[in-house]
Coordinates of C-alpha atoms in Angstrom, one line a residue:
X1 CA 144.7 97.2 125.3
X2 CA 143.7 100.6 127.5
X3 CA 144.3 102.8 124.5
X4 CA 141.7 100.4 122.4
X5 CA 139.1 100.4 124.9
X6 CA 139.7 104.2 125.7
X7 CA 139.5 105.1 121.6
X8 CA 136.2 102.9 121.6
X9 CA 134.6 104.2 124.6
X10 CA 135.0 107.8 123.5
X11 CA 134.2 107.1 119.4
X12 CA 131.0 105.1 120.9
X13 CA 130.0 108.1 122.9
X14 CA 130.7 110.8 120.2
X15 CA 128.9 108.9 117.7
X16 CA 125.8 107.9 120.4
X17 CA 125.5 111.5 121.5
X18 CA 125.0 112.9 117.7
X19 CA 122.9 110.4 117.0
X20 CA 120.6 111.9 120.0
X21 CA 120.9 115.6 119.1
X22 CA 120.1 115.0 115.5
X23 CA 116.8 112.8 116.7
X24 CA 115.9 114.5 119.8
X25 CA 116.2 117.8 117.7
X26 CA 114.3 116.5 114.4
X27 CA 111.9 115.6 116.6
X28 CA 111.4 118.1 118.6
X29 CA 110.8 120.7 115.3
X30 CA 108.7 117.9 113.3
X31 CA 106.0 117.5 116.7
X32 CA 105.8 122.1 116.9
X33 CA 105.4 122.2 113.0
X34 CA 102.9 119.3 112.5
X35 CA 101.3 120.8 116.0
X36 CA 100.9 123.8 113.9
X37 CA 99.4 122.1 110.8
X38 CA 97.0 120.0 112.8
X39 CA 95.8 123.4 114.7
X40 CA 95.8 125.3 111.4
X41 CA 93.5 122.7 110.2
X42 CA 90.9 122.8 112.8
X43 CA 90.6 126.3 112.9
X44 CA 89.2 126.3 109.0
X45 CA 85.4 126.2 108.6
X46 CA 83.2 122.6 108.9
X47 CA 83.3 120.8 106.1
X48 CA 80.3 122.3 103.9
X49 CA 80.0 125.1 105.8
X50 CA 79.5 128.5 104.4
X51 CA 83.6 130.0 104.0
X52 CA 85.0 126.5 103.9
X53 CA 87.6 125.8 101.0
X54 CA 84.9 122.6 99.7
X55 CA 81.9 125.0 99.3
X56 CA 82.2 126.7 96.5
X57 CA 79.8 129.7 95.0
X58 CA 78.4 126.8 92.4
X59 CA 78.7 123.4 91.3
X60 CA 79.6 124.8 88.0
X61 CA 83.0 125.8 89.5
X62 CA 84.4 122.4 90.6
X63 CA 87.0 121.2 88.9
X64 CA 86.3 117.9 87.2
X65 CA 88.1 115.1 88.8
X66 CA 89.8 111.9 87.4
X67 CA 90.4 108.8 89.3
X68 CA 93.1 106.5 88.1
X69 CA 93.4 103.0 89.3
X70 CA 96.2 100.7 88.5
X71 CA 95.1 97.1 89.0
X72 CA 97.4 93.8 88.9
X73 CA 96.6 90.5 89.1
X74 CA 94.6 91.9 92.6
X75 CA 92.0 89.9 94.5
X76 CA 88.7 90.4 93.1
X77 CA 87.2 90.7 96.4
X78 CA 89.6 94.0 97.4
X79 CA 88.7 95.2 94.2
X80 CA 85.6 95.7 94.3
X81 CA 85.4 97.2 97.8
X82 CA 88.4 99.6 96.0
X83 CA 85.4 100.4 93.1
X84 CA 83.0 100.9 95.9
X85 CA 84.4 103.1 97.6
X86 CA 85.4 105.4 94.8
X87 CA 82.2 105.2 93.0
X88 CA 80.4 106.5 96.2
X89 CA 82.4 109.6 96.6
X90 CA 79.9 112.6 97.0
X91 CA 81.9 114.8 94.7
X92 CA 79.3 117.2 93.3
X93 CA 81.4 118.2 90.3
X94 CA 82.5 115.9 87.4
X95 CA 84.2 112.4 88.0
X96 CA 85.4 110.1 85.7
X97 CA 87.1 107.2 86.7
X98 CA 89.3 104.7 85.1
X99 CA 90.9 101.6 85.7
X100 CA 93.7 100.5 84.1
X101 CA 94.2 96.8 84.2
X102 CA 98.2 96.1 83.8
X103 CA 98.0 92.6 82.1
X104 CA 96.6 90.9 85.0
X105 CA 96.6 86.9 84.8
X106 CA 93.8 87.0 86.9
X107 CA 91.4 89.1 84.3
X108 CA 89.3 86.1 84.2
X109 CA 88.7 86.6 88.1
X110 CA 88.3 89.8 87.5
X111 CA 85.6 90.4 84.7
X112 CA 83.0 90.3 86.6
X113 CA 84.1 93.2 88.8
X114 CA 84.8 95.0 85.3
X115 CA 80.8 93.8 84.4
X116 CA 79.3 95.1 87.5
X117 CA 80.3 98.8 86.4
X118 CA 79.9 98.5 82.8
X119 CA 76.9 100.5 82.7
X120 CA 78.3 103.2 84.9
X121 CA 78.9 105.6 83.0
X122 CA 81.8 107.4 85.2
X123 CA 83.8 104.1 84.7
X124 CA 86.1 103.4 81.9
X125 CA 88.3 100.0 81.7
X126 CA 91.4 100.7 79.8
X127 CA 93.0 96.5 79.5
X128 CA 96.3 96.1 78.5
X129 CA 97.4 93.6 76.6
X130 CA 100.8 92.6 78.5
X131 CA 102.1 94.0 81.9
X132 CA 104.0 97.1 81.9
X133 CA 104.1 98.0 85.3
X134 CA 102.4 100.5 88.0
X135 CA 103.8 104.1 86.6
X136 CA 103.5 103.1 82.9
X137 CA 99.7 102.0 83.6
X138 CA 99.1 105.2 85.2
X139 CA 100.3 107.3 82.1
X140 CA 98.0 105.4 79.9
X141 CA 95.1 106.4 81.7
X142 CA 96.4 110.2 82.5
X143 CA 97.2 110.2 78.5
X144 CA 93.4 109.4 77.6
X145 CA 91.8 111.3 80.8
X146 CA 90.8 114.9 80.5
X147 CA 89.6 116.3 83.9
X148 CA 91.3 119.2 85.7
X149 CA 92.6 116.9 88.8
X150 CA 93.6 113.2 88.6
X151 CA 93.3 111.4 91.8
X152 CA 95.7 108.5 91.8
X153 CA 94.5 105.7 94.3
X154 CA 95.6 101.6 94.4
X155 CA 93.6 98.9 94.1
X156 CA 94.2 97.4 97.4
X157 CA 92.7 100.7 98.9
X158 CA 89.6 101.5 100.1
X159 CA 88.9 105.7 100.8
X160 CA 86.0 107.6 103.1
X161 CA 83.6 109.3 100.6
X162 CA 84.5 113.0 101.0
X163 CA 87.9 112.1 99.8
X164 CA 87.6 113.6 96.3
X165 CA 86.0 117.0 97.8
X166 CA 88.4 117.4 100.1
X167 CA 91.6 116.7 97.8
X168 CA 89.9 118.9 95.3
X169 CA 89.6 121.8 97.6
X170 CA 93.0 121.4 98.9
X171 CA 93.7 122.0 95.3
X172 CA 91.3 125.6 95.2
X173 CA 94.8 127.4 95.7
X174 CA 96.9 127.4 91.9
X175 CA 99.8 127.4 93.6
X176 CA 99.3 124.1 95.1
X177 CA 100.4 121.1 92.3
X178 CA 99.5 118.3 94.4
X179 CA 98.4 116.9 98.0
X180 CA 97.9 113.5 100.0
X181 CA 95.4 112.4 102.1
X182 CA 96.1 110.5 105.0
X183 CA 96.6 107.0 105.4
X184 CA 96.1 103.9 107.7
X185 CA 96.2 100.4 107.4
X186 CA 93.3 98.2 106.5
X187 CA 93.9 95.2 108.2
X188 CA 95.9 96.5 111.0
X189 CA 94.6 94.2 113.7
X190 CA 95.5 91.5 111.1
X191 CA 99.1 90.8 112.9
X192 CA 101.4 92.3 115.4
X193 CA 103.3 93.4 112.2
X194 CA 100.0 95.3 110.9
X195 CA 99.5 97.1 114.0
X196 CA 102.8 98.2 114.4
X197 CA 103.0 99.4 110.6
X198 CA 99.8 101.2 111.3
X199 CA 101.2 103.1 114.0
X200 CA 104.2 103.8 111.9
X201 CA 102.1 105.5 109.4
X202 CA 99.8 107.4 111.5
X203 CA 103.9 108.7 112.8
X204 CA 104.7 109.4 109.0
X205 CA 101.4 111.1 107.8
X206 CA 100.7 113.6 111.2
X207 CA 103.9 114.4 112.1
X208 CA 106.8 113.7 109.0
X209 CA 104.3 115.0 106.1
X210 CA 102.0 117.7 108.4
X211 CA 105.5 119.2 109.5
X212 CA 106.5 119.3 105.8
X213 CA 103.0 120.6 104.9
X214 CA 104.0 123.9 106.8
X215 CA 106.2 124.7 104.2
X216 CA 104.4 123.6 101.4
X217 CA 107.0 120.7 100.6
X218 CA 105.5 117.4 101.2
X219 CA 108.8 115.0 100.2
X220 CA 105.8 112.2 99.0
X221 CA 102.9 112.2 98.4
X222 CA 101.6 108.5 99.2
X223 CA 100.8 106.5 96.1
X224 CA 97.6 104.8 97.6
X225 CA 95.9 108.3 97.7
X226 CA 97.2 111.2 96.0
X227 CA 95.8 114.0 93.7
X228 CA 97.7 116.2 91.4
X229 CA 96.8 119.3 89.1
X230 CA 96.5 118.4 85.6
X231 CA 98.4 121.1 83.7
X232 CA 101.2 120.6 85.5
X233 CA 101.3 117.0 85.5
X234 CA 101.4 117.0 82.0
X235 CA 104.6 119.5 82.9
X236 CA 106.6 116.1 84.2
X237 CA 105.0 113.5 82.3
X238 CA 107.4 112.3 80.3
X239 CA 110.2 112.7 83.0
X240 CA 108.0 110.7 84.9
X241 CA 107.4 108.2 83.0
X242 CA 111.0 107.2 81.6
X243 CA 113.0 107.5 85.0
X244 CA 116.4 106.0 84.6
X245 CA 119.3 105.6 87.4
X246 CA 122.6 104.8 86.5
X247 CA 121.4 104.6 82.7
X248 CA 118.4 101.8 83.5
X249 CA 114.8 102.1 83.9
X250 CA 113.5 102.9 87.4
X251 CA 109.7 102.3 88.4
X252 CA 109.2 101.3 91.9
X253 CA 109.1 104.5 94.3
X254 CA 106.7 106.6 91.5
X255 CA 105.0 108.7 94.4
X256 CA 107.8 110.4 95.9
X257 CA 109.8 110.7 92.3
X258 CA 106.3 112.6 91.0
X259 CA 106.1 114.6 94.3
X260 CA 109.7 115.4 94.0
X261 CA 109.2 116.7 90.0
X262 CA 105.9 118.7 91.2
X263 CA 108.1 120.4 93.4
X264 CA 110.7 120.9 91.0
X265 CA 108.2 123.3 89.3
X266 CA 107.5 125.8 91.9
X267 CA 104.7 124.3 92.8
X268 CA 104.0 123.3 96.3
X269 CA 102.9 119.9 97.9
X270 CA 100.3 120.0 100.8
X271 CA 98.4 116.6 102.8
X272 CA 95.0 117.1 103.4
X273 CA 94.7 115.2 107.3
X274 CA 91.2 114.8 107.3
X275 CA 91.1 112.8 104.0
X276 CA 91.1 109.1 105.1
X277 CA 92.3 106.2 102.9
X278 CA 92.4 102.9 104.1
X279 CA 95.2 100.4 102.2
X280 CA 96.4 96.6 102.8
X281 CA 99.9 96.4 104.3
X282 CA 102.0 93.5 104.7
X283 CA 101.1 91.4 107.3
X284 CA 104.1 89.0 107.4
X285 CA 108.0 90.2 107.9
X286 CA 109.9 89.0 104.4
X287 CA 106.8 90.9 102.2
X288 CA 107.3 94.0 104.7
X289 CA 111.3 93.7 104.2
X290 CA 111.0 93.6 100.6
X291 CA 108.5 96.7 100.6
X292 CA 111.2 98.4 102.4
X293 CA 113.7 98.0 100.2
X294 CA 112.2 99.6 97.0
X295 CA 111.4 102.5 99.3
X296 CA 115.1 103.2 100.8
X297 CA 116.2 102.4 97.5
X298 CA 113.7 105.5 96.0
X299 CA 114.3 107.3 99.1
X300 CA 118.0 107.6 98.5
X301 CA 117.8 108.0 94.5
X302 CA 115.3 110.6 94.7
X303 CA 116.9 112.6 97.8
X304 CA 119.5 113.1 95.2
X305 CA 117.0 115.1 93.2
X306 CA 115.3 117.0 96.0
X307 CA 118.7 118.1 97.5
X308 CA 119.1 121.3 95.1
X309 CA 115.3 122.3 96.0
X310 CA 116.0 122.3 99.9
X311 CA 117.1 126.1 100.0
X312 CA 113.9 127.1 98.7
X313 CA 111.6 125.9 102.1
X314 CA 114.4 126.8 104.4
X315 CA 116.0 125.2 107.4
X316 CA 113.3 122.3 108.6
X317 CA 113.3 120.8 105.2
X318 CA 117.2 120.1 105.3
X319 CA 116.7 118.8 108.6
X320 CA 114.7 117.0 108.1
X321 CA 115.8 115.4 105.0
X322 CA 119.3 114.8 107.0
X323 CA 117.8 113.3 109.8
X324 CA 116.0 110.6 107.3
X325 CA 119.0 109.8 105.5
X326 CA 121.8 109.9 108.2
X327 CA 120.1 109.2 111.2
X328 CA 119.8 105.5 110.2
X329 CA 123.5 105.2 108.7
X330 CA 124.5 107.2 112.4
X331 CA 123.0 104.6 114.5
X332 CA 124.1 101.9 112.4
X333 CA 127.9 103.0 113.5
X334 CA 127.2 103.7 117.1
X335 CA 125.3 100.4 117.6
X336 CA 128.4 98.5 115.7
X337 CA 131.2 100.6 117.8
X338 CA 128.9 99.6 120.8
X339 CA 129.0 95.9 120.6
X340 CA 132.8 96.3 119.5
X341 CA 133.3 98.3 123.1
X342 CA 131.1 95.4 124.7
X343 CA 133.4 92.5 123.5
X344 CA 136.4 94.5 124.4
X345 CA 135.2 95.1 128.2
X346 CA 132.6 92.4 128.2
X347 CA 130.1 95.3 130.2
X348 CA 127.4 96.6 128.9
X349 CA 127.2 100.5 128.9
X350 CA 123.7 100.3 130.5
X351 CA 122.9 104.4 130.1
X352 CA 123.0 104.1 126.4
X353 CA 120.4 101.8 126.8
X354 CA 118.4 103.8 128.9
X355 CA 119.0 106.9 126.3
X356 CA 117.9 105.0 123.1
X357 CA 114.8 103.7 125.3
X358 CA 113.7 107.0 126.4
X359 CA 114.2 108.2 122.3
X360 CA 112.1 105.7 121.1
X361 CA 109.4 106.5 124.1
X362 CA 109.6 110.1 122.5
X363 CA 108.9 109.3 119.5
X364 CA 105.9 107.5 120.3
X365 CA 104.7 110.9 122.6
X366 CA 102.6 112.9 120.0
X367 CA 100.8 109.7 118.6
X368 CA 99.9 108.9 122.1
X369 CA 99.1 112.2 123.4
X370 CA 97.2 113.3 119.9
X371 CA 95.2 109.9 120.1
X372 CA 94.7 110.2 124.3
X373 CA 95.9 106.8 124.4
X374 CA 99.0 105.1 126.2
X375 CA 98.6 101.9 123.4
X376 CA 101.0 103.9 121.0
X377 CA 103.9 103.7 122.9
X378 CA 103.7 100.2 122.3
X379 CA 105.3 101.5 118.9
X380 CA 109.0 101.3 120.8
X381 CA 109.1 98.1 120.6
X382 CA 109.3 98.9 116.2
X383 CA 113.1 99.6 117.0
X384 CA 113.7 96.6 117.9
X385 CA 112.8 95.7 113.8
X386 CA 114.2 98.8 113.4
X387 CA 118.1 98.4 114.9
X388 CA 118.1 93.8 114.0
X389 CA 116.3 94.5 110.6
X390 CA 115.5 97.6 108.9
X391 CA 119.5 99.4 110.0
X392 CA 120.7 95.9 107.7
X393 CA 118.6 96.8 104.7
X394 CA 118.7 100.3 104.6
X395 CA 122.8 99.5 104.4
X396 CA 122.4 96.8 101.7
X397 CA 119.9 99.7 99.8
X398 CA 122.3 102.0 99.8
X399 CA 125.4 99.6 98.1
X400 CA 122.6 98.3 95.7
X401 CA 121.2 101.8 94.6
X402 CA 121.8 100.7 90.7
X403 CA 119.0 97.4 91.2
X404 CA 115.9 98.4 89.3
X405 CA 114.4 95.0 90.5
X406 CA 111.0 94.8 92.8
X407 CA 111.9 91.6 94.8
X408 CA 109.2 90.1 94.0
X409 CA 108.6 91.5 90.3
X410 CA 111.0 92.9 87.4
X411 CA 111.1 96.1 85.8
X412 CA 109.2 95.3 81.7
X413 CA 112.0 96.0 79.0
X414 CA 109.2 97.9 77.3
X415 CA 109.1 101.6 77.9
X416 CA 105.5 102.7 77.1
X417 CA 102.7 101.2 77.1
X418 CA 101.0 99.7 74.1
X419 CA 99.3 102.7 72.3
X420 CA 95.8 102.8 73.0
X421 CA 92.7 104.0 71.4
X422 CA 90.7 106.8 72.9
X423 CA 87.2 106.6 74.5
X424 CA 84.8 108.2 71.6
X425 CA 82.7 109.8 74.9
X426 CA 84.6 110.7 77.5
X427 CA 83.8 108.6 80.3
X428 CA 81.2 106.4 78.9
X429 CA 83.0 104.5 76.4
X430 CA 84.7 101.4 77.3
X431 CA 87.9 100.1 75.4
X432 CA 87.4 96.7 73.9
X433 CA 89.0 93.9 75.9
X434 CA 91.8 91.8 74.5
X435 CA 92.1 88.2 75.0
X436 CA 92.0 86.7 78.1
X437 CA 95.0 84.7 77.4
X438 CA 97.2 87.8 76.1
X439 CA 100.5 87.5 76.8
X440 CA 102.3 88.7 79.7
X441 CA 105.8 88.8 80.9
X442 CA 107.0 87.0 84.4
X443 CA 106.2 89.8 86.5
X444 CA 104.6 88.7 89.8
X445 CA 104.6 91.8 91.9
X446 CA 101.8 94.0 93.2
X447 CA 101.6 97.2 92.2
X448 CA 101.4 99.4 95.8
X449 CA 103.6 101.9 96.9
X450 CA 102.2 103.4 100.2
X451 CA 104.8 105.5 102.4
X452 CA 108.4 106.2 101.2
X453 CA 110.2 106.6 103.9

């Protein structure tokens, strides 16, 4: 019928036209306010250099710094390039760092990584007897730890040795509760699917998170690399720790649920670009989907949370936390009222086409102009997992908000950690190791959260 065609034709339009202002717009505010960052960033002294925020008057004045590491059933082999890396930060102050191994089945394997640091006296191995997943393992180590900062970083992820000097000066200012560093992919010429989720976080760290860094509000800060002030840390511990939605526990999606209680301080959140960590991504699609589940399912309990805080950073936060949550639920309509106008005319409407082609060429403009290279608009072609894949999942996220369940892991019934007995020096003293064959429950999961978006 006419009438039919004419109702589609002009809902399809409407709907395909706010989908463009809202992007085109978003985008347009996130490239001038990350453009500002970036510039704001370059103009501060070399690192080192007399006036720069990581030279201090003294060595005496550093804060002392506390790496975490969460470790679960990982390859032995990643983690020890994880321990390497850490242990040869040039940090001139104090640091202490401790892994926390969260019942891994695989401690066997991984004893003699444990061995190879046992005489370090920076390194202390807290072993739990059972798995009690990522965020519970965490609080175990920040409940024993005593520095000023507490750098959380994943086990799978490798970072450049000035990262702890320049997350600790990014922390000089009080006022700042926490900051991230930026990320890439470690094996990002592993697949297609590596290279494009590279590219997809080198989009989310220098243009979503340096935007947001303008106003001191970065959403999340990414749980491969991630430093926070102690005292007020301790101010959200417990909130932290026992999340609940919908009256059951909650534990995938800790970074941006921490960064979101930081904020909920009056503290502010800042990323530190220059501060380089490198982290294994999924290089095959159903481990990637999965991923991206827990993170629109945290993305859309925690936006919840952050909605009351909006007024305080003013009008490019609620932007832009509108444009992440409706954008995708926007083009989900249009693209279903499209194919209903297609079977009702059996024509395609080719200038929508050409309109959602030259959006995702856009977005791809920064990266490739930032980078000087024309490689990274080879990053369109991530709508095309975008629209067939990620449009489903983010749907199915949103009318499955109340499952607590990792995919490939389940949430423990336990809600803290087995209680633990202190180091007797701090740093020095290592916890005695249970049993290798100490029970565990069926979780099979990794413990990595990277980007939430």
């Amino acid at each position: 019928m006419p009438w039919i065609v004419s109702v589609l034709s002009g809902t399809f339009t409407v709907l395909l036209l706010s989908y463009l202002i809202l992007v085109l717009g978003h985008l347009a505010a996130q490239i001038y306010y990350a453009r500002r960052t970036h510039q704001r960033a370059s103009r501060q002294p070399a690192a080192g250099a007399p006036g720069s925020l990581d030279c201090p008057p003294s060595i005496g004045s550093l804060p002392s710094v506390d790496v975490i590491i969460p470790c679960y059933n990982e390859d032995p082999l990643v983690l020890t390039e994880c321990l390497r890396s850490v242990a040869s930060q040039d940090y001139q102050g104090k640091l202490a760092i401790y892994l926390v191994d969260d019942g891994s089945r695989n401690r066997d394997g991984l004893s003699g990584v444990y061995d190879a640091y046992a005489d370090d006296p920076r390194f202390t191995f807290i072993l739990l007897p059972r798995n009690v997943g990522k965020r519970k393992a965490q609080v175990a180590a920040i409940r024993q730890s005593t520095g000023d900062l507490v750098i959380n970083i994943d086990s799978d992820t490798t970072i450049q040795p000035d990262v702890a000097r320049k997350l600790a000066a990014a922390m000089a200012d009080p006022g700042v509760g926490a900051a991230m560093g930026h990320m890439v992919a470690s094996n990002a010429k592993a697949t297609w699917l590596t290279r494009m989720i590279n590219m997809e976080y080198w989009i989310a760290c220098n243009q979503e998170r340096a935007a947001q860094a303008m106003f001191g509000a970065v959403i999340c800060c990414c749980g491969p690399c991630a430093v926070y002030r102690r005292s007020v840390l301790l101010e959200v511990l417990d909130q932290y720790e026992t999340q609940f939605f919908r009256g059951r526990p909650s534990d995938f999606g800790e970074d941006r649920h921490l960064t979101i209680l930081i904020l909920k301080t009056g503290r502010r959140t800042v990323y530190v670009p220059d501060a380089e960590a490198a982290t294994l991504v999924p290089e095959r699609i159903r481990p990637y989907l999965r991923q991206q589940l827990r993170w629109a399912r945290s993305t859309y309990r925690d936006t919840l949370l952050a909605i009351r805080l909006l007024s305080r950073f003013g009008p490019y936060l609620t932007l832009d936390v509108i444009a992440q949550n409706v954008a995708p639920l926007l083009l989900g309509l249009t693209i279903l009222t499209g194919l209903a106008l297609v079977a009702a005319t059996a024509s395609i409407p080719w200038w929508s086409v050409a309109a959602l082609t030259g959006l995702a060429l856009a977005n791809c403009s920064y990266g490739a102009w930032h980078n000087r290279t024309t490689t990274f608009f080879t990053f369109a072609l991530h709508d095309f997992i975008k629209i067939g894949l990620l449009l489903p999942l983010k749907v199915y996220a949103l009318c499955t908000l109340g499952n607590t369940n990792w995919g490939s892991r389940t949430i423990p019934a336990t809600l803290r950690p087995p209680t633990l007995r202190p180091p007797t020096a701090a740093g020095a003293t290592k916890l005695p190791r249970p049993a290798l064959n100490a029970p565990a429950n069926d979780n099979h999961g990794r413990n990595q959260e990277v980007l939430s978006q």
